[in-house]
Coordinates of C-alpha atoms and ligand atoms in Angstrom, one line a residue:
X99 CA 9.0 -46.3 34.9
X100 CA 7.9 -43.3 33.9
X101 CA 4.3 -43.4 32.1
X102 CA 4.4 -42.6 28.7
X103 CA 3.7 -39.3 27.4
X104 CA 1.5 -38.2 24.6
X105 CA 4.1 -36.4 22.8
X106 CA 5.8 -40.5 23.1
X107 CA 2.9 -42.7 21.6
X108 CA 1.5 -40.6 19.4
X109 CA 3.4 -39.3 15.5
X110 CA 3.9 -35.9 15.7
X111 CA 2.1 -33.8 13.5
X112 CA 3.6 -32.1 10.9
X113 CA 2.5 -28.6 9.3
X114 CA 3.1 -30.1 5.7
X115 CA -0.5 -32.2 7.2
X116 CA -2.1 -29.3 9.4
X117 CA -1.7 -26.5 7.7
X118 CA -4.2 -25.4 4.2
X119 CA -1.7 -26.4 1.1
X120 CA -2.6 -22.2 -0.5
X121 CA -0.3 -21.5 2.4
X122 CA 2.5 -23.9 2.4
X123 CA 2.9 -23.1 -1.0
X124 CA 2.9 -19.2 -0.1
X125 CA 6.2 -17.3 0.3
X126 CA 6.6 -15.4 2.7
X127 CA 7.0 -11.6 2.3
X128 CA 10.0 -10.7 2.1
X129 CA 11.3 -7.4 3.8
X130 CA 15.2 -6.6 2.5
X131 CA 18.0 -5.8 4.9
X132 CA 18.2 -2.4 5.0
X133 CA 20.8 -1.6 7.9
X134 CA 23.7 0.8 7.0
X135 CA 21.8 1.4 3.3
X136 CA 20.4 4.4 2.1
X137 CA 17.4 3.2 2.2
X138 CA 14.8 3.7 -1.5
X139 CA 12.8 -0.1 -1.3
X140 CA 9.8 1.0 0.6
X141 CA 8.7 4.2 -0.3
X142 CA 9.3 6.0 2.7
X143 CA 9.4 9.8 3.7
X144 CA 13.3 10.3 4.3
X145 CA 12.2 13.6 6.2
X146 CA 11.8 12.9 10.4
X147 CA 9.3 15.7 11.6
X148 CA 10.3 18.6 12.8
X149 CA 12.0 19.9 16.9
X150 CA 8.7 21.6 17.5
X151 CA 6.1 18.6 16.6
X152 CA 8.8 16.0 18.0
X153 CA 8.4 17.6 21.5
X154 CA 5.0 17.7 21.2
X155 CA 4.7 13.5 20.6
X156 CA 7.4 12.9 23.2
X157 CA 4.6 14.4 25.8
X158 CA 2.2 12.6 24.3
X159 CA 3.9 9.4 24.5
X160 CA 5.3 10.2 28.4
X161 CA 1.1 10.8 29.2
X162 CA -0.2 8.2 27.4
X163 CA -2.4 5.4 29.5
X164 CA -0.4 2.7 28.6
X165 CA -2.4 0.2 30.7
X166 CA -5.6 1.4 29.4
X167 CA -7.2 0.0 26.2
X168 CA -6.9 2.1 22.8
X169 CA -10.3 3.4 22.1
X170 CA -12.2 0.4 20.5
X171 CA -12.3 2.1 17.4
X172 CA -10.7 4.7 17.3
X173 CA -13.4 7.8 17.4
X174 CA -11.8 10.5 17.8
X175 CA -8.5 10.0 15.1
X176 CA -11.8 9.1 12.5
X177 CA -13.0 12.4 13.3
X178 CA -9.6 14.3 12.3
X179 CA -9.1 12.0 9.3
X180 CA -13.0 12.8 8.3
X181 CA -11.8 16.8 8.4
X182 CA -8.0 16.6 7.7
X183 CA -8.9 14.3 4.5
X184 CA -12.1 16.0 3.3
X185 CA -14.5 12.5 3.5
X186 CA -17.1 13.7 2.3
X187 CA -20.7 13.6 4.2
X188 CA -21.9 10.9 5.4
X189 CA -19.4 8.7 3.9
X190 CA -18.0 6.6 7.1
X191 CA -14.4 5.6 7.9
X192 CA -12.8 2.4 9.4
X193 CA -9.6 2.4 10.6
X194 CA -6.8 -0.3 10.4
X195 CA -2.8 -1.7 11.3
X196 CA -1.9 0.0 8.1
X197 CA -3.8 -0.4 5.2
X198 CA -2.8 -4.0 4.8
X199 CA -4.8 -5.0 7.2
X200 CA -7.9 -3.3 5.9
X201 CA -7.1 -5.3 3.2
X202 CA -6.9 -8.6 5.0
X203 CA -10.6 -7.7 6.6
X204 CA -12.3 -7.2 3.5
X205 CA -11.0 -9.9 1.9
X206 CA -11.7 -12.5 4.9
X207 CA -15.1 -10.6 4.8
X208 CA -16.4 -11.6 0.9
X209 CA -14.4 -14.9 1.6
X210 CA -17.5 -17.5 -0.2
X211 CA -16.8 -20.4 -1.7
X212 CA -16.1 -19.7 -5.2
X213 CA -16.0 -15.9 -4.9
X214 CA -13.4 -13.9 -7.2
X215 CA -10.8 -11.6 -5.9
X216 CA -9.8 -9.3 -8.9
X217 CA -6.7 -6.5 -9.5
X218 CA -4.9 -5.6 -12.5
X219 CA -1.3 -7.0 -12.7
X220 CA 1.2 -5.8 -12.1
X221 CA 0.0 -4.3 -8.8
X222 CA 0.0 -4.2 -4.9
X223 CA 1.1 -7.8 -4.2
X224 CA -0.8 -8.1 -1.5
X225 CA -4.5 -7.9 -3.2
X226 CA -3.4 -11.3 -4.4
X227 CA -1.3 -12.5 -1.6
X228 CA -4.5 -12.3 0.9
X229 CA -7.0 -13.2 -1.0
X230 CA -5.0 -17.1 -1.7
X231 CA -4.4 -17.1 2.2
X232 CA -8.3 -16.9 1.9
X233 CA -8.9 -19.5 0.0
X234 CA -10.3 -17.3 -2.6
X235 CA -9.7 -17.0 -6.6
X236 CA -7.4 -14.4 -7.8
X237 CA -8.0 -13.1 -11.3
X238 CA -5.0 -10.5 -12.5
X239 CA -6.1 -8.7 -15.7
X240 CA -2.5 -7.0 -17.3
X241 CA -2.3 -4.2 -17.9
X242 CA -1.0 -2.7 -21.6
X243 CA 3.2 -3.1 -22.1
X244 CA 3.2 1.2 -21.0
X245 CA 0.9 0.4 -18.3
X246 CA -1.7 2.4 -19.1
X247 CA -4.9 0.2 -18.0
X248 CA -6.5 -1.8 -20.8
X249 CA -9.9 -0.8 -19.5
X250 CA -11.5 -3.0 -22.9
X251 CA -9.6 -6.3 -21.1
X252 CA -10.8 -5.3 -17.6
X253 CA -14.2 -4.9 -18.3
X254 CA -14.3 -8.1 -20.3
X255 CA -12.6 -10.6 -16.9
X256 CA -15.5 -8.6 -15.1
X257 CA -18.0 -9.8 -17.3
X258 CA -16.6 -12.8 -16.8
X259 CA -16.1 -13.5 -13.2
X260 CA -17.9 -11.1 -11.9
X261 CA -15.4 -10.7 -9.1
X262 CA -16.6 -10.0 -5.6
X263 CA -13.7 -7.6 -4.7
X264 CA -12.0 -5.8 -7.2
X265 CA -9.0 -4.0 -5.9
X266 CA -7.4 -0.8 -7.8
X267 CA -3.9 1.6 -7.2
X268 CA -4.8 5.4 -7.6
X269 CA -1.5 5.6 -8.7
X270 CA -0.3 2.4 -9.1
X271 CA 2.2 0.3 -7.6
X272 CA 5.0 -0.9 -9.0
X273 CA 4.1 0.8 -12.5
X274 CA 3.9 4.7 -10.3
X275 CA 1.1 6.1 -13.1
X276 CA -2.6 6.9 -12.7
X277 CA -5.1 4.9 -14.3
X278 CA -6.6 7.0 -17.5
X279 CA -10.2 8.7 -15.8
X280 CA -12.9 8.1 -17.9
X281 CA -11.8 4.0 -18.8
X282 CA -11.7 3.7 -14.4
X283 CA -15.2 4.9 -14.8
X284 CA -16.2 2.7 -16.8
X285 CA -14.8 -0.6 -15.1
X286 CA -16.5 1.3 -11.9
X287 CA -19.9 0.8 -13.8
X288 CA -19.3 -2.7 -14.9
X289 CA -17.8 -3.9 -11.7
X290 CA -21.0 -5.7 -10.0
X291 CA -18.9 -6.1 -6.2
X292 CA -17.0 -3.7 -4.0
X293 CA -14.8 -1.2 -5.1
X294 CA -11.5 -0.7 -3.8
X295 CA -9.2 2.5 -4.6
X296 CA -6.2 2.4 -3.2
X297 CA -5.3 5.4 -3.2
X298 CA -1.8 5.4 -0.7
X299 CA -0.3 7.8 -2.8
X300 CA -2.7 10.0 -2.9
X301 CA -0.5 12.9 -1.5
X302 CA 2.2 12.7 -4.4
X303 CA -0.8 12.4 -7.0
X304 CA -3.0 15.5 -7.4
X305 CA -5.7 13.2 -8.4
X306 CA -8.6 11.4 -6.2
X307 CA -11.8 9.5 -5.9
X308 CA -12.2 10.9 -2.3
X309 CA -14.7 13.6 -3.3
X310 CA -16.7 11.5 -5.3
X311 CA -17.5 8.9 -2.7
X312 CA -21.0 7.8 -2.4
X313 CA -22.5 8.9 -5.7
X314 CA -21.5 4.7 -6.7
X315 CA -22.7 2.8 -3.5
X316 CA -20.0 0.3 -4.1
X317 CA -17.4 2.3 -4.5
X318 CA -14.8 2.5 -1.6
X319 CA -11.3 4.5 -0.6
X320 CA -8.6 3.4 0.7
X321 CA -6.0 5.3 2.6
X322 CA -2.6 5.2 4.1
X323 CA 0.0 8.2 6.5
X324 CA 2.3 5.4 5.8
X325 CA 4.0 6.7 2.1
X326 CA 2.9 10.2 4.1
X327 CA 5.0 10.3 6.3
X328 CA 4.2 7.5 9.4
X329 CA 4.9 4.5 8.1
X330 CA 6.1 3.4 12.0
X331 CA 2.9 4.0 13.3
X332 CA 1.1 1.5 10.9
X333 CA -2.5 4.2 10.1
X334 CA -4.2 3.3 7.1
X335 CA -8.2 4.0 6.4
X336 CA -10.7 3.4 4.2
X337 CA -13.9 5.6 3.9
X338 CA -17.3 4.7 1.7
X339 CA -20.6 3.9 2.1
X340 CA -21.5 3.3 6.1
X341 CA -23.8 0.2 4.9
X342 CA -20.1 -1.8 3.9
X343 CA -18.0 -0.1 6.3
X344 CA -20.3 -1.3 9.2
X345 CA -20.0 -5.3 7.7
X346 CA -16.6 -4.6 7.5
X347 CA -15.9 -3.4 10.9
X348 CA -17.4 -6.6 12.4
X349 CA -14.5 -8.5 11.3
X350 CA -11.3 -5.7 12.4
X351 CA -10.4 -6.4 15.7
X352 CA -11.2 -4.4 18.5
X353 CA -8.3 -2.7 19.6
X354 CA -6.5 -2.5 16.4
X355 CA -4.6 0.9 16.2
X356 CA -2.8 1.0 19.2
X357 CA -2.5 4.4 22.2
X358 CA 0.5 5.6 20.5
X359 CA -1.0 5.3 17.0
X360 CA -3.7 7.0 17.6
X361 CA -2.5 10.2 19.7
X362 CA 0.9 10.7 17.8
X363 CA -1.2 10.7 14.8
X364 CA -3.7 12.9 15.5
X365 CA -1.3 14.9 16.9
X366 CA 0.7 15.4 13.7
X367 CA -2.7 15.3 11.3
X368 CA -2.9 18.4 13.8
X369 CA -0.5 19.8 11.6
X370 CA -1.4 18.5 8.4
X371 CA 1.0 21.7 6.6
X372 CA 3.9 19.4 7.6
X373 CA 3.6 16.2 5.3
X374 CA 2.1 18.2 2.8
X375 CA 4.9 20.7 2.9
X376 CA 7.1 17.3 2.7
X377 CA 5.1 15.6 -0.1
X378 CA 5.2 18.7 -2.0
X379 CA 9.5 19.0 -1.7
X380 CA 9.0 14.8 -3.0
X381 CA 6.8 16.0 -5.9
X382 CA 9.5 18.7 -7.0
X383 CA 12.8 15.8 -6.4
X384 CA 10.4 13.2 -8.5
X385 CA 10.4 15.6 -10.9
X386 CA 14.1 16.3 -11.1
X387 CA 15.3 12.3 -10.5
X388 CA 12.7 11.5 -13.4
X389 CA 14.3 13.9 -15.5
X390 CA 18.0 12.6 -14.6
X391 CA 17.5 9.2 -15.1
X392 CA 16.1 9.7 -18.4
X393 CA 19.6 11.6 -19.4
X394 CA 21.2 8.4 -18.8
X395 CA 21.6 6.7 -21.9
X396 CA 19.5 3.0 -22.0
X397 CA 17.1 3.8 -19.4
X398 CA 13.8 4.4 -19.5
X399 CA 11.5 6.0 -17.0
X400 CA 8.0 5.8 -16.8
X401 CA 5.5 8.7 -16.2
X402 CA 5.1 8.7 -12.3
X403 CA 1.6 10.6 -9.4
X404 CA 3.5 9.1 -7.0
X405 CA 7.0 9.2 -4.8
X406 CA 8.7 6.8 -6.3
X407 CA 9.5 6.1 -10.1
X408 CA 9.6 2.4 -12.4
X409 CA 12.5 2.4 -14.9
X410 CA 13.8 0.1 -16.9
X411 CA 17.7 -0.6 -18.0
X412 CA 19.5 -3.4 -19.5
X413 CA 20.7 -5.9 -16.8
X414 CA 18.4 -4.5 -14.4
X415 CA 19.1 -7.7 -11.9
X416 CA 22.7 -6.3 -12.0
X417 CA 22.2 -3.0 -11.9
X418 CA 20.3 -3.6 -8.4
X419 CA 23.3 -5.6 -7.1
X420 CA 25.8 -3.5 -8.0
X421 CA 24.1 -0.4 -5.7
X422 CA 23.6 -2.7 -3.6
X423 CA 27.5 -2.9 -3.0
X424 CA 27.7 1.1 -3.4
X425 CA 25.0 0.8 -0.3
X426 CA 22.1 1.7 -1.9
X427 CA 18.9 -0.6 -1.7
X428 CA 16.2 -0.3 -4.0
X429 CA 14.0 -2.4 -5.7
X430 CA 14.4 -5.2 -8.3
X431 CA 11.4 -6.2 -10.3
X432 CA 12.3 -7.9 -12.9
X433 CA 11.0 -11.1 -13.2
X434 CA 8.2 -10.1 -10.7
X435 CA 5.7 -10.5 -13.7
X436 CA 6.6 -10.7 -17.3
X437 CA 5.9 -7.1 -18.1
X438 CA 8.7 -5.6 -15.4
X439 CA 11.3 -7.5 -17.2
X440 CA 14.0 -5.3 -16.4
X441 CA 12.9 -2.8 -14.3
X442 CA 13.5 -1.2 -11.5
X443 CA 12.0 0.9 -8.4
X444 CA 13.5 3.4 -6.9
X445 CA 11.2 5.5 -3.5
X446 CA 12.0 8.9 -4.7
X447 CA 13.7 10.5 -1.6
X448 CA 16.2 14.0 -0.6
X449 CA 18.1 15.8 -3.1
X450 CA 21.2 14.4 -1.4
X451 CA 20.0 10.5 -1.4
X452 CA 19.0 11.3 -4.3
X453 CA 22.5 11.9 -6.4
X454 CA 24.2 9.6 -4.1
X455 CA 21.8 7.2 -6.2
X456 CA 21.9 9.1 -9.2
X457 CA 25.7 8.5 -8.7
X458 CA 26.3 5.0 -8.0
X459 CA 23.5 4.3 -11.0
X460 CA 26.2 5.9 -13.7
X461 CA 28.6 4.1 -11.8
X462 CA 27.3 0.7 -12.5
X463 CA 25.8 0.9 -15.4
Ligands
LIG128 C1 2.0 0.6 0.5 C2 1.5 -0.1 0.4 C3 0.2 -0.3 0.7 C4 0.3 -0.8 3.0 O1 0.5 0.6 3.2 P1 0.3 0.0 4.8 O2 -1.0 1.5 5.0 O3 2.0 0.3 5.1 O4 0.0 -1.1 4.8 C5 -1.2 -0.4 0.0 N1 -1.5 -0.4 -0.9 C6 -0.7 0.2 -1.6 C7 -0.5 0.3 -3.6 C8 0.7 0.4 -1.2 O5 1.4 1.1 -2.1

């Protein structure tokens, strides 16, 4: 007779018994299947790199030392970013495998029992998701119904909860707007902990807190190359006073930005005019798309400083499904938050794709 194995003599441990309850209660981040669709759900830049730059990328990839670990902190790429983005002298940088990873690092760094993470709502869902996953309390302070910042409510919540970490997306996602500067300044002055201005959409906004870094010791700025046109490479960065960045950097996994991402980002950033020109044409297209949407009866478009538009339409879930049936994928936000009832979000794309979207929208409404 063969001896009883451990598997046979001990009861199996179920995931429910082992996994933390906050994780069991979470829903996985949903990414819609976009195969064959006009993909307007994730704020990607529709334009590819010019032929000359693609050839350069191909050569870099062919010659890259893939047998070696990458530069652990991405020193060369950080220097390039510092220069191209205009990070003020004396400020430090930390790179992330997308800015999502930076959100995770900062959340873990402040994850003391009882610590509070705060933002407005609706806003970018990862702030809450990663705070809850780390066992932290999360406070989302509602925006006004027109999605402007309720400065008084936010300052009051800050005084009540003393958040260790406050996230402010500037412009905000999924609403697209820039919060009022003077209301934000009051919030920055009131915050006792770290405040991160998430400038994922800076290229389309014409406004930034980056030049002011250093003026307030607890304020940091985060950006990503994803919305700018390099979503596939996963590169985000955090800029701020070295005292903070040195601590956060301890939690960043070594080699988090891979060899190819480092090389290709550096090469593309050597030609900042390329992505800038694409961003400018998307800003132009945003104005045209907003005007066209606003001219459709029963559609309300909200002001946007990003590469997407939030709009409200009766029966938004049915409109979303109708667009999908016609091969156009946008984002249905109805049900995501009470303030977003009947709201949909569409990425601004090329004039051709915007036209396909508008035609489909007119057909389904
Ligand atoms: C898209 C987005 C991010 C995440 O970007 P990645 O760098 O691709 O991880 C962060 N913040 C906001 C507000 C976003 O919309």
